[in-house]
Amino acid sequence: MTRLNQGLMLVVVALLVTLVALMLIRNSNAVSDRSPLVAPPPGGDFTLTMNDETFHLSDHVGQIVVLYFGYTYCPDVCPTSLAVVAQSMRQLPSDQQAAIVPVFVSVDPARDTPERLREYAEFFHPNVRGVTGTGQELQRAGAQYGVAWRFGDPDDAGRYAVDHSSNLYVIDRTGQLAHIVHHDQRPDTLLRALEASF
Amino acid sequence: MNFSNMKALILCGSLGIFCVPSAMAHDHGHSHSHSHQAATSIQVHQPFVRLMPPMQPNTAAFMRLENTTSADRQLVSVSSHVSDVVELHTHNMVDGVMQMRQVAHIDVPAGGTATLQPGGLHIMLIGLKAPLQEGQTVHMTLYFDDGTEQQVQAPVQHPNAEMNGSHGHHQHGH
C-alpha cells in the first residue's frame, strides 16, 4: 500500500471514529434532562385531519416547532404553558421569533373545532397553530411524543376535564425532537432550548 | 330608642365601628351576611384574574394569602358576581399527568402563607357571565373558617403578562 493510500486510510478511520464519537455523545446528551432510565420518545412526523384541513408536522421543517398537547377547555395548565411559550419567544430577536411555530394539539376534537382552536391559539401569539385530528391520529401522535391523557367524567352540565401530561417538545429545523421541557422546568429551560436550536 | 340601645351605641362609639352592626343585628335580627362582617386577619397580596381567550367560559384567580396571626386559618369559599360558580381547586402531578381537582378549603397556617398560582392552588371562576376585559377589576369575597371575610379587588391580566414570580421566588434578572 502506498504512503498516500495509508495516509488516506488514516484520515478515513479518523473521520469514522469522530463520527461514531459524536453520535454517542449526542445520544448521551439526553433529549430530556430527566432520568436516563426512561428512554426519550422518538418524536417524528405525524398527520392530523380536521374536516377538510390536514396538518403535517413536516410542513414546518425549516422552522422550530414547540409542540404541546392539551385542550382549550383546560382551566389553567394549558394557558400557562402557552403563555410561557409566548413569553420565551418574545425574549428572542424578531427574526428568530419568526422562525418559531408553537403547535397546540388538542386531544379533545369533540369540543375543539378548527375555528375554536384558531381563536384560542392566536390569543397567545400570532405564530401559534391550533390543530386536532381523529382519535386514532391523536393516539399515534401522542405515542410518538410520550403524551398521556385521560378524559374525566362529565358533570350534570356535560362539562368534563382532561387530565394530561404537560410537556413542551422542541423540534429542531430538521424535524427532529431536540428537547423536552417538562412541566416544572419552564420557563428559562424553554428559552435555552430555543436558543440552542438556532 | 331605649336606654340599653343608647348605652350599647355609646360603648360601641368609643370602641370602634365593628360593634354597631352586631348591636343592630341583636336588636333587629339581621342575618350574618352583613357587608361589615369583621374583616379577616388574613392579608391578600398581588391578586389577579387571568384573562382567557374570548370563548372560554371559565378562568382562574391567583393571589398570596398571608396569615400573621398565631392561629391556623382556612379559606373555605369565595364568591364573585362575574361567574355562576366559584370553587377552590388544586393541581396534582400523578404518574406524569396533571390532574386538577376541587378542594374543600385552602390552609393558611399560623404565621405562614398560602400561594395560589398557575399550576397549583387557585380560585376557579366557572361560567363567566360575560367575557372579561383586560384591566377590568373583579371583586371577590373570600370566606374563612372563623366566619371572617375579605374583599378582594383583582385586576384582569393577560397570561402573557404573568411573571416568572408565579412559580415562586424567581424574578426576571437577565
GROMACS .gro file of C-alpha atoms in nm:
model
  372
    1MET     CA    1   0.000   0.000   0.000
    2THR     CA    2   0.141   0.334  -0.095
    3ARG     CA    3   0.208   0.606   0.158
    4LEU     CA    4  -0.072   0.811   0.004
    5ASN     CA    5  -0.318   0.530   0.047
    6GLN     CA    6  -0.202   0.476   0.405
    7GLY     CA    7  -0.250   0.844   0.472
    8LEU     CA    8  -0.596   0.838   0.321
    9MET     CA    9  -0.693   0.535   0.524
   10LEU     CA   10  -0.582   0.707   0.842
   11VAL     CA   11  -0.791   1.010   0.756
   12VAL     CA   12  -1.095   0.796   0.679
   13VAL     CA   13  -1.055   0.599   1.000
   14ALA     CA   14  -1.011   0.919   1.200
   15LEU     CA   15  -1.326   1.060   1.043
   16LEU     CA   16  -1.521   0.745   1.120
   17VAL     CA   17  -1.404   0.743   1.478
   18THR     CA   18  -1.502   1.108   1.516
   19LEU     CA   19  -1.844   1.040   1.366
   20VAL     CA   20  -1.912   0.750   1.598
   21ALA     CA   21  -1.793   0.952   1.897
   22LEU     CA   22  -2.019   1.241   1.801
   23MET     CA   23  -2.316   1.007   1.766
   24LEU     CA   24  -2.251   0.860   2.107
   25ILE     CA   25  -2.213   1.200   2.266
   26ARG     CA   26  -2.532   1.324   2.103
   27ASN     CA   27  -2.730   1.027   2.232
   28SER     CA   28  -2.593   1.059   2.580
   29ASN     CA   29  -2.693   1.427   2.598
   30ALA     CA   30  -3.041   1.326   2.691
   31VAL     CA   31  -3.315   1.496   2.493
   32SER     CA   32  -3.476   1.531   2.830
   33ASP     CA   33  -3.293   1.625   3.150
   34ARG     CA   34  -3.485   1.354   3.325
   35SER     CA   35  -3.357   1.018   3.442
   36PRO     CA   36  -3.186   0.822   3.164
   37LEU     CA   37  -3.377   0.516   3.280
   38VAL     CA   38  -3.667   0.640   3.071
   39ALA     CA   39  -3.585   0.643   2.702
   40PRO     CA   40  -3.688   0.963   2.529
   41PRO     CA   41  -3.980   0.927   2.289
   42PRO     CA   42  -3.895   0.901   1.918
   43GLY     CA   43  -4.081   1.209   1.801
   44GLY     CA   44  -4.116   1.241   1.426
   45ASP     CA   45  -4.376   1.347   1.175
   46PHE     CA   46  -4.749   1.299   1.221
   47THR     CA   47  -5.067   1.391   1.038
   48LEU     CA   48  -5.388   1.534   1.179
   49THR     CA   49  -5.703   1.585   0.973
   50MET     CA   50  -5.981   1.824   1.071
   51ASN     CA   51  -6.271   1.839   0.826
   52ASP     CA   52  -6.100   1.948   0.505
   53GLU     CA   53  -5.779   2.070   0.663
   54THR     CA   54  -5.476   1.844   0.702
   55PHE     CA   55  -5.183   1.922   0.926
   56HIS     CA   56  -4.844   1.758   0.881
   57LEU     CA   57  -4.575   1.833   1.136
   58SER     CA   58  -4.330   1.805   0.846
   59ASP     CA   59  -4.492   2.115   0.691
   60HIS     CA   60  -4.273   2.303   0.934
   61VAL     CA   61  -3.934   2.154   0.851
   62GLY     CA   62  -3.702   2.451   0.836
   63GLN     CA   63  -3.876   2.611   1.134
   64ILE     CA   64  -3.852   2.540   1.504
   65VAL     CA   65  -4.169   2.385   1.641
   66VAL     CA   66  -4.273   2.394   2.004
   67LEU     CA   67  -4.530   2.118   2.036
   68TYR     CA   68  -4.783   2.096   2.316
   69PHE     CA   69  -5.077   1.860   2.374
   70GLY     CA   70  -5.377   1.992   2.564
   71TYR     CA   71  -5.733   2.114   2.512
   72THR     CA   72  -5.896   2.457   2.503
   73TYR     CA   73  -6.129   2.393   2.797
   74CYS     CA   74  -5.820   2.333   3.006
   75PRO     CA   75  -5.863   2.569   3.300
   76ASP     CA   76  -5.506   2.650   3.389
   77VAL     CA   77  -5.221   2.426   3.275
   78CYS     CA   78  -5.261   2.486   2.901
   79PRO     CA   79  -5.292   2.865   2.913
   80THR     CA   80  -4.995   2.873   3.147
   81SER     CA   81  -4.787   2.663   2.908
   82LEU     CA   82  -4.881   2.864   2.601
   83ALA     CA   83  -4.814   3.188   2.788
   84VAL     CA   84  -4.470   3.055   2.881
   85VAL     CA   85  -4.404   2.978   2.515
   86ALA     CA   86  -4.516   3.325   2.409
   87GLN     CA   87  -4.310   3.491   2.682
   88SER     CA   88  -3.998   3.296   2.588
   89MET     CA   89  -4.041   3.376   2.220
   90ARG     CA   90  -4.074   3.746   2.291
   91GLN     CA   91  -3.733   3.745   2.455
   92LEU     CA   92  -3.575   3.648   2.126
   93PRO     CA   93  -3.495   3.886   1.838
   94SER     CA   94  -3.780   3.920   1.590
   95ASP     CA   95  -3.612   3.724   1.311
   96GLN     CA   96  -3.573   3.426   1.547
   97GLN     CA   97  -3.929   3.466   1.673
   98ALA     CA   98  -4.049   3.447   1.316
   99ALA     CA   99  -3.885   3.104   1.279
  100ILE     CA  100  -4.068   2.953   1.577
  101VAL     CA  101  -4.406   2.786   1.535
  102PRO     CA  102  -4.581   2.676   1.854
  103VAL     CA  103  -4.824   2.396   1.771
  104PHE     CA  104  -5.108   2.331   2.012
  105VAL     CA  105  -5.254   1.985   1.955
  106SER     CA  106  -5.594   1.942   2.110
  107VAL     CA  107  -5.677   1.594   2.235
  108ASP     CA  108  -6.044   1.698   2.257
  109PRO     CA  109  -6.175   1.712   1.898
  110ALA     CA  110  -6.535   1.678   2.020
  111ARG     CA  111  -6.527   2.033   2.155
  112ASP     CA  112  -6.223   2.187   1.989
  113THR     CA  113  -6.331   2.273   1.637
  114PRO     CA  114  -6.080   2.430   1.397
  115GLU     CA  115  -6.248   2.767   1.448
  116ARG     CA  116  -6.227   2.746   1.824
  117LEU     CA  117  -5.867   2.635   1.804
  118ARG     CA  118  -5.779   2.928   1.580
  119GLU     CA  119  -5.929   3.178   1.823
  120TYR     CA  120  -5.756   3.010   2.115
  121ALA     CA  121  -5.415   2.989   1.950
  122GLU     CA  122  -5.395   3.347   1.830
  123PHE     CA  123  -5.481   3.476   2.176
  124PHE     CA  124  -5.131   3.383   2.290
  125HIS     CA  125  -4.915   3.465   1.987
  126PRO     CA  126  -4.981   3.509   1.615
  127ASN     CA  127  -4.746   3.221   1.533
  128VAL     CA  128  -4.938   2.962   1.734
  129ARG     CA  129  -5.120   2.695   1.536
  130GLY     CA  130  -5.412   2.512   1.692
  131VAL     CA  131  -5.482   2.169   1.546
  132THR     CA  132  -5.665   1.849   1.622
  133GLY     CA  133  -5.749   1.523   1.445
  134THR     CA  134  -5.925   1.191   1.473
  135GLY     CA  135  -5.890   0.986   1.788
  136GLN     CA  136  -5.664   0.742   1.609
  137GLU     CA  137  -5.436   1.012   1.470
  138LEU     CA  138  -5.410   1.172   1.812
  139GLN     CA  139  -5.323   0.841   1.976
  140ARG     CA  140  -5.048   0.787   1.721
  141ALA     CA  141  -4.904   1.135   1.759
  142GLY     CA  142  -4.932   1.110   2.136
  143ALA     CA  143  -4.745   0.781   2.139
  144GLN     CA  144  -4.463   0.928   1.930
  145TYR     CA  145  -4.416   1.202   2.187
  146GLY     CA  146  -4.491   1.003   2.502
  147VAL     CA  147  -4.804   1.201   2.585
  148ALA     CA  148  -5.071   1.059   2.816
  149TRP     CA  149  -5.421   1.188   2.865
  150ARG     CA  150  -5.743   1.073   3.026
  151PHE     CA  151  -6.096   1.212   2.991
  152GLY     CA  152  -6.279   1.285   3.316
  153ASP     CA  153  -6.645   1.208   3.377
  154PRO     CA  154  -6.885   1.478   3.259
  155ASP     CA  155  -7.079   1.668   3.522
  156ASP     CA  156  -7.453   1.738   3.508
  157ALA     CA  157  -7.395   2.020   3.263
  158GLY     CA  158  -7.190   1.793   3.035
  159ARG     CA  159  -6.864   1.960   3.126
  160TYR     CA  160  -6.556   1.741   3.158
  161ALA     CA  161  -6.190   1.792   3.224
  162VAL     CA  162  -5.898   1.607   3.069
  163ASP     CA  163  -5.600   1.504   3.276
  164HIS     CA  164  -5.291   1.524   3.058
  165SER     CA  165  -4.914   1.534   3.065
  166SER     CA  166  -4.776   1.880   3.027
  167ASN     CA  167  -4.450   1.896   2.836
  168LEU     CA  168  -4.318   2.125   2.568
  169TYR     CA  169  -4.149   1.940   2.281
  170VAL     CA  170  -3.892   2.145   2.096
  171ILE     CA  171  -3.847   2.016   1.742
  172ASP     CA  172  -3.548   2.139   1.550
  173ARG     CA  173  -3.537   2.259   1.194
  174THR     CA  174  -3.478   1.910   1.059
  175GLY     CA  175  -3.800   1.790   1.221
  176GLN     CA  176  -3.624   1.601   1.499
  177LEU     CA  177  -3.727   1.607   1.862
  178ALA     CA  178  -3.442   1.801   2.018
  179HIS     CA  179  -3.558   1.886   2.369
  180ILE     CA  180  -3.839   1.811   2.611
  181VAL     CA  181  -3.916   2.083   2.861
  182HIS     CA  182  -4.107   1.926   3.146
  183HIS     CA  183  -4.385   2.098   3.327
  184ASP     CA  184  -4.176   2.200   3.623
  185GLN     CA  185  -3.876   2.320   3.426
  186ARG     CA  186  -4.001   2.621   3.240
  187PRO     CA  187  -3.958   2.898   3.150
  188ASP     CA  188  -3.582   2.951   3.137
  189THR     CA  189  -3.530   2.594   3.022
  190LEU     CA  190  -3.751   2.657   2.722
  191LEU     CA  191  -3.568   2.977   2.635
  192ARG     CA  192  -3.233   2.798   2.645
  193ALA     CA  193  -3.369   2.512   2.435
  194LEU     CA  194  -3.497   2.760   2.176
  195GLU     CA  195  -3.170   2.949   2.166
  196ALA     CA  196  -2.982   2.621   2.121
  197SER     CA  197  -3.199   2.535   1.822
  198PHE     CA  198  -3.072   2.823   1.611
  199MET     CA  199  -8.460   5.444   7.116
  200ASN     CA  200  -8.447   5.274   7.457
  201PHE     CA  201  -8.182   5.313   7.724
  202SER     CA  202  -7.996   4.983   7.659
  203ASN     CA  203  -7.959   5.072   7.294
  204MET     CA  204  -7.812   5.410   7.381
  205LYS     CA  205  -7.565   5.251   7.619
  206ALA     CA  206  -7.463   4.999   7.356
  207LEU     CA  207  -7.416   5.268   7.097
  208ILE     CA  208  -7.209   5.491   7.326
  209LEU     CA  209  -6.987   5.193   7.415
  210CYS     CA  210  -6.952   5.100   7.054
  211GLY     CA  211  -6.885   5.456   6.956
  212SER     CA  212  -6.576   5.454   7.171
  213LEU     CA  213  -6.466   5.102   7.081
  214GLY     CA  214  -6.499   5.125   6.708
  215ILE     CA  215  -6.748   5.067   6.432
  216PHE     CA  216  -6.748   4.685   6.438
  217CYS     CA  217  -6.977   4.681   6.736
  218VAL     CA  218  -7.250   4.873   6.562
  219PRO     CA  219  -7.364   4.606   6.320
  220SER     CA  220  -7.375   4.340   6.590
  221ALA     CA  221  -7.570   4.570   6.819
  222MET     CA  222  -7.805   4.642   6.534
  223ALA     CA  223  -7.824   4.275   6.449
  224HIS     CA  224  -7.911   4.191   6.804
  225ASP     CA  225  -8.194   4.440   6.808
  226HIS     CA  226  -8.324   4.392   6.459
  227GLY     CA  227  -8.249   4.026   6.395
  228HIS     CA  228  -8.030   4.088   6.092
  229SER     CA  229  -7.867   3.784   5.934
  230HIS     CA  230  -7.494   3.725   5.942
  231SER     CA  231  -7.413   3.821   5.584
  232HIS     CA  232  -7.375   4.191   5.656
  233SER     CA  233  -7.115   4.368   5.446
  234HIS     CA  234  -6.946   4.490   5.762
  235GLN     CA  235  -6.875   4.139   5.887
  236ALA     CA  236  -6.548   4.156   6.080
  237ALA     CA  237  -6.257   4.178   5.840
  238THR     CA  238  -6.031   3.878   5.844
  239SER     CA  239  -5.678   3.885   5.975
  240ILE     CA  240  -5.557   3.725   5.651
  241GLN     CA  241  -5.374   3.960   5.414
  242VAL     CA  242  -5.416   3.924   5.040
  243HIS     CA  243  -5.115   4.004   4.820
  244GLN     CA  244  -5.097   4.054   4.442
  245PRO     CA  245  -5.436   3.915   4.346
  246PHE     CA  246  -5.510   3.885   3.975
  247VAL     CA  247  -5.757   3.715   3.748
  248ARG     CA  248  -5.629   3.562   3.430
  249LEU     CA  249  -5.774   3.682   3.103
  250MET     CA  250  -5.862   3.384   2.885
  251PRO     CA  251  -5.936   3.357   2.511
  252PRO     CA  252  -6.275   3.511   2.433
  253MET     CA  253  -6.487   3.196   2.411
  254GLN     CA  254  -6.366   3.042   2.736
  255PRO     CA  255  -6.638   3.004   2.996
  256ASN     CA  256  -6.403   2.971   3.292
  257THR     CA  257  -6.092   3.128   3.433
  258ALA     CA  258  -5.880   3.136   3.746
  259ALA     CA  259  -5.781   3.386   4.013
  260PHE     CA  260  -5.444   3.380   4.188
  261MET     CA  261  -5.301   3.553   4.495
  262ARG     CA  262  -5.090   3.509   4.801
  263LEU     CA  263  -5.264   3.475   5.138
  264GLU     CA  264  -5.064   3.570   5.446
  265ASN     CA  265  -5.163   3.475   5.798
  266THR     CA  266  -4.980   3.688   6.052
  267THR     CA  267  -5.179   3.552   6.345
  268SER     CA  268  -5.094   3.261   6.571
  269ALA     CA  269  -5.399   3.061   6.470
  270ASP     CA  270  -5.425   2.840   6.162
  271ARG     CA  271  -5.687   2.957   5.917
  272GLN     CA  272  -5.863   2.807   5.619
  273LEU     CA  273  -6.012   2.971   5.314
  274VAL     CA  274  -6.340   2.783   5.279
  275SER     CA  275  -6.520   2.955   4.995
  276VAL     CA  276  -6.520   3.251   4.760
  277SER     CA  277  -6.799   3.444   4.593
  278SER     CA  278  -6.798   3.673   4.293
  279HIS     CA  279  -7.058   3.830   4.067
  280VAL     CA  280  -6.860   3.762   3.748
  281SER     CA  281  -6.933   3.392   3.735
  282ASP     CA  282  -7.211   3.147   3.815
  283VAL     CA  283  -6.994   2.935   4.037
  284VAL     CA  284  -6.669   2.988   4.227
  285GLU     CA  285  -6.468   2.692   4.351
  286LEU     CA  286  -6.131   2.620   4.506
  287HIS     CA  287  -5.904   2.392   4.305
  288THR     CA  288  -5.556   2.249   4.301
  289HIS     CA  289  -5.333   2.051   4.067
  290ASN     CA  290  -5.166   1.721   4.142
  291MET     CA  291  -4.899   1.563   3.925
  292VAL     CA  292  -4.978   1.192   3.928
  293ASP     CA  293  -4.788   0.947   3.709
  294GLY     CA  294  -4.669   1.227   3.483
  295VAL     CA  295  -5.019   1.361   3.430
  296MET     CA  296  -5.156   1.688   3.566
  297GLN     CA  297  -5.486   1.644   3.744
  298MET     CA  298  -5.699   1.935   3.851
  299ARG     CA  299  -5.925   1.866   4.147
  300GLN     CA  300  -6.165   2.067   4.356
  301VAL     CA  301  -6.064   2.116   4.719
  302ALA     CA  302  -6.288   2.192   5.017
  303HIS     CA  303  -6.057   2.452   5.165
  304ILE     CA  304  -5.713   2.608   5.140
  305ASP     CA  305  -5.498   2.607   5.454
  306VAL     CA  306  -5.327   2.928   5.558
  307PRO     CA  307  -5.114   2.820   5.853
  308ALA     CA  308  -5.040   3.042   6.152
  309GLY     CA  309  -4.755   3.273   6.064
  310GLY     CA  310  -4.748   3.132   5.711
  311THR     CA  311  -4.873   3.185   5.359
  312ALA     CA  312  -5.078   3.003   5.100
  313THR     CA  313  -4.979   3.076   4.742
  314LEU     CA  314  -5.244   3.044   4.474
  315GLN     CA  315  -5.052   3.030   4.146
  316PRO     CA  316  -5.072   2.884   3.796
  317GLY     CA  317  -5.027   2.507   3.804
  318GLY     CA  318  -5.112   2.492   4.174
  319LEU     CA  319  -5.387   2.607   4.406
  320HIS     CA  320  -5.628   2.856   4.255
  321ILE     CA  321  -5.976   3.000   4.268
  322MET     CA  322  -6.183   2.886   3.970
  323LEU     CA  323  -6.442   3.118   3.825
  324ILE     CA  324  -6.681   2.884   3.645
  325GLY     CA  325  -6.937   3.005   3.394
  326LEU     CA  326  -6.837   3.365   3.332
  327LYS     CA  327  -7.146   3.576   3.279
  328ALA     CA  328  -6.967   3.795   3.028
  329PRO     CA  329  -6.618   3.784   2.874
  330LEU     CA  330  -6.369   3.964   3.095
  331GLN     CA  331  -6.168   4.260   2.969
  332GLU     CA  332  -5.802   4.326   3.027
  333GLY     CA  333  -5.768   4.586   3.301
  334GLN     CA  334  -6.114   4.517   3.444
  335THR     CA  335  -6.135   4.473   3.820
  336VAL     CA  336  -6.301   4.162   3.954
  337HIS     CA  337  -6.450   4.184   4.303
  338MET     CA  338  -6.437   3.871   4.512
  339THR     CA  339  -6.524   3.792   4.870
  340LEU     CA  340  -6.308   3.537   5.050
  341TYR     CA  341  -6.473   3.346   5.337
  342PHE     CA  342  -6.265   3.193   5.614
  343ASP     CA  343  -6.329   2.918   5.864
  344ASP     CA  344  -6.360   3.159   6.156
  345GLY     CA  345  -6.651   3.335   5.994
  346THR     CA  346  -6.448   3.632   5.877
  347GLU     CA  347  -6.430   3.750   5.521
  348GLN     CA  348  -6.207   3.960   5.300
  349GLN     CA  349  -6.293   4.172   5.000
  350VAL     CA  350  -6.052   4.143   4.711
  351GLN     CA  351  -6.020   4.361   4.402
  352ALA     CA  352  -5.829   4.165   4.142
  353PRO     CA  353  -5.720   4.314   3.809
  354VAL     CA  354  -5.773   4.108   3.496
  355GLN     CA  355  -5.437   4.035   3.336
  356HIS     CA  356  -5.335   3.871   3.006
  357PRO     CA  357  -5.142   3.547   3.071
  358ASN     CA  358  -4.854   3.675   2.860
  359ALA     CA  359  -4.800   3.936   3.129
  360GLU     CA  360  -4.756   3.682   3.405
  361MET     CA  361  -4.409   3.698   3.553
  362ASN     CA  362  -4.189   3.407   3.649
  363GLY     CA  363  -4.280   3.505   4.004
  364SER     CA  364  -4.584   3.286   3.962
  365HIS     CA  365  -4.352   2.994   4.024
  366GLY     CA  366  -4.230   3.145   4.347
  367HIS     CA  367  -3.904   3.317   4.422
  368HIS     CA  368  -3.775   3.356   4.070
  369GLN     CA  369  -3.785   3.709   3.931
  370HIS     CA  370  -3.650   3.813   3.593
  371GLY     CA  371  -3.293   3.917   3.623
  372HIS     CA  372  -3.139   3.863   3.282
   0.00000   0.00000   0.00000
